[in-house]
PDB file of C-alpha atoms in Angstrom:
ATOM      1  CA  MET F   1       0.078  -0.079  -0.104  1.00 96.00           C
ATOM      2  CA  ILE F   2       1.094   3.666  -0.534  1.00 97.00           C
ATOM      3  CA  TYR F   3       1.150   5.877   2.470  1.00 97.00           C
ATOM      4  CA  THR F   4       1.259   9.617   1.687  1.00 97.00           C
ATOM      5  CA  VAL F   5       1.995  12.503   4.044  1.00 96.00           C
ATOM      6  CA  GLU F   6       1.656  16.057   2.763  1.00 97.00           C
ATOM      7  CA  CYS F   7       2.087  19.352   4.593  1.00 96.00           C
ATOM      8  CA  SER F   8       3.372  22.837   4.343  1.00 97.00           C
ATOM      9  CA  PHE F   9       5.707  24.605   6.843  1.00 96.00           C
ATOM     10  CA  ALA F  10       4.885  28.010   8.182  1.00 96.00           C
ATOM     11  CA  ASP F  11       8.230  29.063   9.850  1.00 94.00           C
ATOM     12  CA  SER F  12      10.850  30.163   7.383  1.00 95.00           C
ATOM     13  CA  HIS F  13      13.464  30.610  10.275  1.00 95.00           C
ATOM     14  CA  SER F  14      13.247  26.893  11.240  1.00 94.00           C
ATOM     15  CA  GLU F  15      12.355  25.351   7.900  1.00 95.00           C
ATOM     16  CA  ALA F  16      15.883  24.274   6.886  1.00 96.00           C
ATOM     17  CA  GLU F  17      16.322  22.546  10.327  1.00 94.00           C
ATOM     18  CA  TRP F  18      13.071  20.911  10.093  1.00 93.00           C
ATOM     19  CA  ASN F  19      13.915  19.631   6.643  1.00 95.00           C
ATOM     20  CA  ASP F  20      17.166  18.175   7.787  1.00 94.00           C
ATOM     21  CA  PHE F  21      15.357  16.491  10.701  1.00 92.00           C
ATOM     22  CA  TYR F  22      12.654  15.000   8.385  1.00 92.00           C
ATOM     23  CA  SER F  23      15.075  13.992   5.517  1.00 93.00           C
ATOM     24  CA  LEU F  24      18.107  12.782   7.715  1.00 92.00           C
ATOM     25  CA  GLU F  25      16.449  11.436  10.902  1.00 90.00           C
ATOM     26  CA  LYS F  26      12.759  10.725  10.335  1.00 91.00           C
ATOM     27  CA  LEU F  27      12.959   8.983   6.991  1.00 93.00           C
ATOM     28  CA  PRO F  28      15.698   6.528   8.110  1.00 93.00           C
ATOM     29  CA  ALA F  29      13.750   5.877  11.334  1.00 92.00           C
ATOM     30  CA  LEU F  30      10.572   5.105   9.355  1.00 94.00           C
ATOM     31  CA  ILE F  31      12.262   2.719   6.965  1.00 95.00           C
ATOM     32  CA  SER F  32      13.479   0.778   9.982  1.00 94.00           C
ATOM     33  CA  VAL F  33       9.839   0.045  11.095  1.00 95.00           C
ATOM     34  CA  THR F  34       8.726  -3.367  10.247  1.00 95.00           C
ATOM     35  CA  GLY F  35       6.157  -3.079   7.398  1.00 95.00           C
ATOM     36  CA  PHE F  36       7.823   0.056   5.708  1.00 96.00           C
ATOM     37  CA  HIS F  37       9.497  -0.908   2.472  1.00 96.00           C
ATOM     38  CA  THR F  38      10.323   2.512   0.759  1.00 97.00           C
ATOM     39  CA  SER F  39      10.308   6.147   1.698  1.00 97.00           C
ATOM     40  CA  GLN F  40      11.055   9.234  -0.332  1.00 98.00           C
ATOM     41  CA  ARG F  41      10.505  12.859   0.313  1.00 98.00           C
ATOM     42  CA  PHE F  42       9.447  15.557  -2.328  1.00 98.00           C
ATOM     43  CA  ARG F  43       9.017  19.285  -2.566  1.00 98.00           C
ATOM     44  CA  SER F  44       6.313  20.821  -4.763  1.00 95.00           C
ATOM     45  CA  ILE F  45       7.368  22.858  -7.904  1.00 91.00           C
ATOM     46  CA  SER F  46       3.747  23.736  -8.698  1.00 86.00           C
ATOM     47  CA  ASP F  47       1.201  25.777  -6.844  1.00 86.00           C
ATOM     48  CA  GLY F  48      -2.028  24.742  -5.361  1.00 87.00           C
ATOM     49  CA  CYS F  49      -0.751  21.845  -3.119  1.00 92.00           C
ATOM     50  CA  PRO F  50       1.106  21.281   0.043  1.00 96.00           C
ATOM     51  CA  VAL F  51       4.838  22.093  -0.242  1.00 97.00           C
ATOM     52  CA  TYR F  52       6.039  18.818   0.969  1.00 98.00           C
ATOM     53  CA  LEU F  53       5.077  15.244   0.127  1.00 98.00           C
ATOM     54  CA  ALA F  54       6.475  11.955   1.469  1.00 98.00           C
ATOM     55  CA  ILE F  55       5.525   8.700  -0.195  1.00 98.00           C
ATOM     56  CA  HIS F  56       6.067   5.432   1.586  1.00 97.00           C
ATOM     57  CA  THR F  57       5.337   1.823   0.544  1.00 97.00           C
ATOM     58  CA  ILE F  58       4.013  -0.057   3.559  1.00 96.00           C
ATOM     59  CA  ASP F  59       2.223  -3.396   4.286  1.00 95.00           C
ATOM     60  CA  GLY F  60      -1.009  -1.796   5.448  1.00 95.00           C
ATOM     61  CA  LEU F  61      -2.886   0.308   7.952  1.00 96.00           C
ATOM     62  CA  GLU F  62      -1.872  -1.929  10.829  1.00 96.00           C
ATOM     63  CA  VAL F  63       1.673  -0.780  10.379  1.00 95.00           C
ATOM     64  CA  LEU F  64       0.703   2.863  11.182  1.00 95.00           C
ATOM     65  CA  MET F  65      -1.330   1.693  14.252  1.00 94.00           C
ATOM     66  CA  GLY F  66       1.437  -0.281  15.750  1.00 92.00           C
ATOM     67  CA  GLU F  67       3.735   0.478  18.733  1.00 92.00           C
ATOM     68  CA  GLU F  68       6.945   0.261  16.583  1.00 93.00           C
ATOM     69  CA  TYR F  69       5.667   3.066  14.260  1.00 92.00           C
ATOM     70  CA  ARG F  70       4.592   5.234  17.335  1.00 88.00           C
ATOM     71  CA  GLN F  71       8.132   4.672  18.859  1.00 88.00           C
ATOM     72  CA  LYS F  72      10.287   5.080  15.703  1.00 86.00           C
ATOM     73  CA  GLY F  73       8.451   7.203  13.274  1.00 75.00           C
ATOM     74  CA  GLY F  74       5.025   8.446  14.133  1.00 63.00           C
ATOM     75  CA  GLY F  75       4.273  11.257  16.517  1.00 57.00           C
ATOM     76  CA  ASN F  76       7.785  12.622  17.090  1.00 64.00           C
ATOM     77  CA  PHE F  77       6.844  16.132  15.594  1.00 74.00           C
ATOM     78  CA  ALA F  78       6.295  17.873  18.814  1.00 79.00           C
ATOM     79  CA  ARG F  79       9.051  20.475  18.197  1.00 83.00           C
ATOM     80  CA  TRP F  80       7.752  21.308  14.812  1.00 85.00           C
ATOM     81  CA  GLN F  81       4.077  20.788  15.167  1.00 88.00           C
ATOM     82  CA  GLN F  82       3.077  24.390  15.605  1.00 92.00           C
ATOM     83  CA  HIS F  83       4.597  25.272  12.234  1.00 95.00           C
ATOM     84  CA  ILE F  84       3.171  22.266  10.241  1.00 93.00           C
ATOM     85  CA  THR F  85       0.168  23.360   8.090  1.00 95.00           C
ATOM     86  CA  ASP F  86      -2.042  21.896   5.395  1.00 95.00           C
ATOM     87  CA  TRP F  87      -1.301  18.399   6.763  1.00 94.00           C
ATOM     88  CA  HIS F  88      -2.779  15.383   5.036  1.00 96.00           C
ATOM     89  CA  ARG F  89      -2.402  11.602   5.338  1.00 96.00           C
ATOM     90  CA  ASN F  90      -3.690   9.006   3.079  1.00 97.00           C
ATOM     91  CA  LEU F  91      -3.333   5.218   2.533  1.00 97.00           C
ATOM     92  CA  TYR F  92      -3.951   4.111  -0.987  1.00 97.00           C
ATOM     93  CA  SER F  93      -4.452   0.812  -2.581  1.00 91.00           C
ATOM     94  CA  ASP F  94      -1.473  -1.210  -3.713  1.00 73.00           C
ATOM     95  CA  ILE F  95       0.520  -0.261  -6.675  1.00 90.00           C
ATOM     96  CA  GLY F  96       3.354  -2.339  -5.635  1.00 90.00           C
ATOM     97  CA  LEU F  97       6.411  -0.494  -4.522  1.00 93.00           C
ATOM     98  CA  ALA F  98       6.266   3.304  -4.889  1.00 96.00           C
ATOM     99  CA  PRO F  99       8.399   4.250  -7.896  1.00 96.00           C
ATOM    100  CA  ALA F 100      11.920   5.706  -7.196  1.00 97.00           C
ATOM    101  CA  VAL F 101      12.111   9.152  -8.503  1.00 98.00           C
ATOM    102  CA  GLY F 102      15.718  10.135  -9.605  1.00 97.00           C
ATOM    103  CA  ALA F 103      17.289  13.645  -9.441  1.00 96.00           C
ATOM    104  CA  ASP F 104      16.688  14.086 -13.115  1.00 96.00           C
ATOM    105  CA  GLU F 105      12.961  13.206 -12.697  1.00 96.00           C
ATOM    106  CA  ILE F 106       9.687  14.675 -11.307  1.00 95.00           C
ATOM    107  CA  LEU F 107       6.891  12.910  -9.726  1.00 96.00           C
ATOM    108  CA  VAL F 108       3.558  13.879 -11.142  1.00 94.00           C
ATOM    109  CA  LEU F 109       0.341  13.460  -9.161  1.00 94.00           C
ATOM    110  CA  CYS F 110      -3.145  13.948 -10.762  1.00 92.00           C
ATOM    111  CA  SER F 111      -6.530  13.685  -9.179  1.00 91.00           C
ATOM    112  CA  SER F 112      -8.514  14.403 -12.330  1.00 89.00           C
ATOM    113  CA  GLY F 113      -7.923  11.000 -14.070  1.00 91.00           C
ATOM    114  CA  PRO F 114      -5.166   9.205 -15.900  1.00 93.00           C
ATOM    115  CA  ASP F 115      -5.920  10.712 -19.402  1.00 91.00           C
ATOM    116  CA  PRO F 116      -3.699  13.787 -19.034  1.00 88.00           C
ATOM    117  CA  LEU F 117      -0.764  11.553 -17.983  1.00 89.00           C
ATOM    118  CA  ILE F 118      -1.364   9.099 -20.861  1.00 90.00           C
ATOM    119  CA  ARG F 119      -1.539  12.007 -23.402  1.00 85.00           C
ATOM    120  CA  MET F 120       1.957  13.029 -22.093  1.00 83.00           C
ATOM    121  CA  GLY F 121       3.185   9.539 -22.889  1.00 86.00           C
ATOM    122  CA  LEU F 122       3.411   8.599 -19.226  1.00 90.00           C
ATOM    123  CA  GLU F 123       2.331   5.339 -17.630  1.00 93.00           C
ATOM    124  CA  PRO F 124       0.106   6.361 -14.642  1.00 95.00           C
ATOM    125  CA  LEU F 125      -0.257   4.161 -11.636  1.00 96.00           C
ATOM    126  CA  ALA F 126      -3.832   4.291 -10.364  1.00 96.00           C
ATOM    127  CA  MET F 127      -4.299   4.589  -6.487  1.00 96.00           C
ATOM    128  CA  HIS F 128      -7.528   4.407  -4.562  1.00 96.00           C
ATOM    129  CA  ALA F 129      -7.714   5.942  -1.104  1.00 97.00           C
ATOM    130  CA  VAL F 130      -8.705   3.161   1.416  1.00 97.00           C
ATOM    131  CA  ALA F 131      -7.812   4.754   4.769  1.00 96.00           C
ATOM    132  CA  LEU F 132      -7.097   7.794   6.836  1.00 97.00           C
ATOM    133  CA  GLU F 133      -8.450  11.045   5.198  1.00 96.00           C
ATOM    134  CA  LYS F 134      -9.493   9.313   1.925  1.00 95.00           C
ATOM    135  CA  PHE F 135      -9.214  12.417  -0.050  1.00 93.00           C
ATOM    136  CA  PRO F 136      -8.629  12.710  -2.846  1.00 92.00           C
ATOM    137  CA  GLU F 137     -10.240   9.499  -3.345  1.00 94.00           C
ATOM    138  CA  HIS F 138      -8.333   8.623  -6.538  1.00 95.00           C
ATOM    139  CA  ARG F 139      -5.099   9.652  -7.622  1.00 95.00           C
ATOM    140  CA  TRP F 140      -2.666   8.735 -10.421  1.00 96.00           C
ATOM    141  CA  LEU F 141       1.064   9.155 -10.265  1.00 95.00           C
ATOM    142  CA  ALA F 142       3.710   8.820 -12.919  1.00 95.00           C
ATOM    143  CA  VAL F 143       7.472   9.704 -13.138  1.00 96.00           C
ATOM    144  CA  LEU F 144       8.390  12.458 -15.761  1.00 92.00           C
ATOM    145  CA  PRO F 145      11.803  13.447 -17.034  1.00 90.00           C
ATOM    146  CA  ARG F 146      12.671  16.716 -15.299  1.00 87.00           C
ATOM    147  CA  ALA F 147      13.411  18.343 -18.719  1.00 85.00           C
ATOM    148  CA  ASN F 148       9.759  17.965 -19.638  1.00 79.00           C
ATOM    149  CA  ALA F 149       8.414  19.518 -16.343  1.00 73.00           C
ATOM    150  CA  PRO F 150       8.052  23.116 -17.787  1.00 70.00           C
ATOM    151  CA  LEU F 151       5.791  21.701 -20.610  1.00 67.00           C
ATOM    152  CA  VAL F 152       3.449  19.854 -18.358  1.00 67.00           C
ATOM    153  CA  GLU F 153       2.356  22.271 -15.475  1.00 55.00           C
ATOM    154  CA  SER F 154       0.023  24.507 -17.569  1.00 59.00           C
ATOM    155  CA  ILE F 155      -1.737  21.525 -19.328  1.00 60.00           C
ATOM    156  CA  VAL F 156      -4.154  20.294 -16.591  1.00 64.00           C
ATOM    157  CA  ASP F 157      -5.754  21.614 -13.304  1.00 69.00           C
ATOM    158  CA  GLY F 158      -5.127  19.338 -10.389  1.00 75.00           C
ATOM    159  CA  LEU F 159      -1.714  18.209 -11.849  1.00 87.00           C
ATOM    160  CA  HIS F 160       0.960  18.620  -9.292  1.00 91.00           C
ATOM    161  CA  LEU F 161       4.716  18.278  -9.940  1.00 91.00           C
ATOM    162  CA  TYR F 162       7.131  17.365  -7.119  1.00 95.00           C
ATOM    163  CA  ALA F 163      10.964  17.313  -7.242  1.00 96.00           C
ATOM    164  CA  PRO F 164      12.754  14.705  -5.111  1.00 98.00           C
ATOM    165  CA  MET F 165      14.370  15.921  -1.874  1.00 98.00           C
ATOM    166  CA  THR F 166      15.941  12.601  -1.120  1.00 97.00           C
ATOM    167  CA  GLU F 167      16.716   9.424  -2.807  1.00 97.00           C
ATOM    168  CA  GLN F 168      14.348   6.575  -2.154  1.00 97.00           C
ATOM    169  CA  LEU F 169      15.185   4.727   0.964  1.00 96.00           C
ATOM    170  CA  THR F 170      14.451   1.041   0.732  1.00 96.00           C
ATOM    171  CA  SER F 171      14.169  -1.710   3.372  1.00 93.00           C
ATOM    172  CA  PRO F 172      15.877  -5.153   2.863  1.00 84.00           C
ATOM    173  CA  ARG F 173      12.646  -6.685   4.189  1.00 79.00           C
ATOM    174  CA  PRO F 174      10.427  -8.395   1.557  1.00 77.00           C
ATOM    175  CA  LEU F 175       6.809  -7.092   0.923  1.00 76.00           C
ATOM    176  CA  SER F 176       4.205  -9.019   2.736  1.00 70.00           C
ATOM    177  CA  THR F 177       1.932 -11.180   0.509  1.00 55.00           C
ATOM    178  CA  ALA F 178      -1.040  -8.936   1.771  1.00 51.00           C
ATOM    179  CA  SER F 179       0.516  -5.882   0.145  1.00 48.00           C
ATOM    180  CA  THR F 180       1.267  -7.462  -3.082  1.00 43.00           C
ATOM    181  CA  LYS F 181      -2.321  -8.459  -4.096  1.00 42.00           C
TER     182      LYS F 181
END
């Protein structure tokens, strides 16, 4: 399953320190949680969406409800909480492992359907919200060469472009059979 966390950050004075914490401490802590398989963090390069996006491949909702997640990854934002805005979490149906987005690529998220991505020659992965906020209910994601990003943004409303802030972290643990169905 795909677990997404989106937010913006309202304090420019501590934003760099928060980004270091999230990218250098939080993501490695999350990937160490049993049931997490991939984690990658992004920053929006388009308007109309939260600034930050983290995408994780996990076994299922039970991972987020477990004590190991609470101890290692979830809920340790106390220092930053007052500055986190536009915060959203969703769990989407399985697309296999989240795609790794390289430094020369852009992640494209679309909530208006797969057709705009297909017309751009991309292969969209369909996601259906199954837990947490469940909004947007449907999303499609694709990976776009960074050189093509300026051509895309004005094509469709509801199309959001994200540049990777980190490489994708991966766990050596295999996906559970429940998450590969």
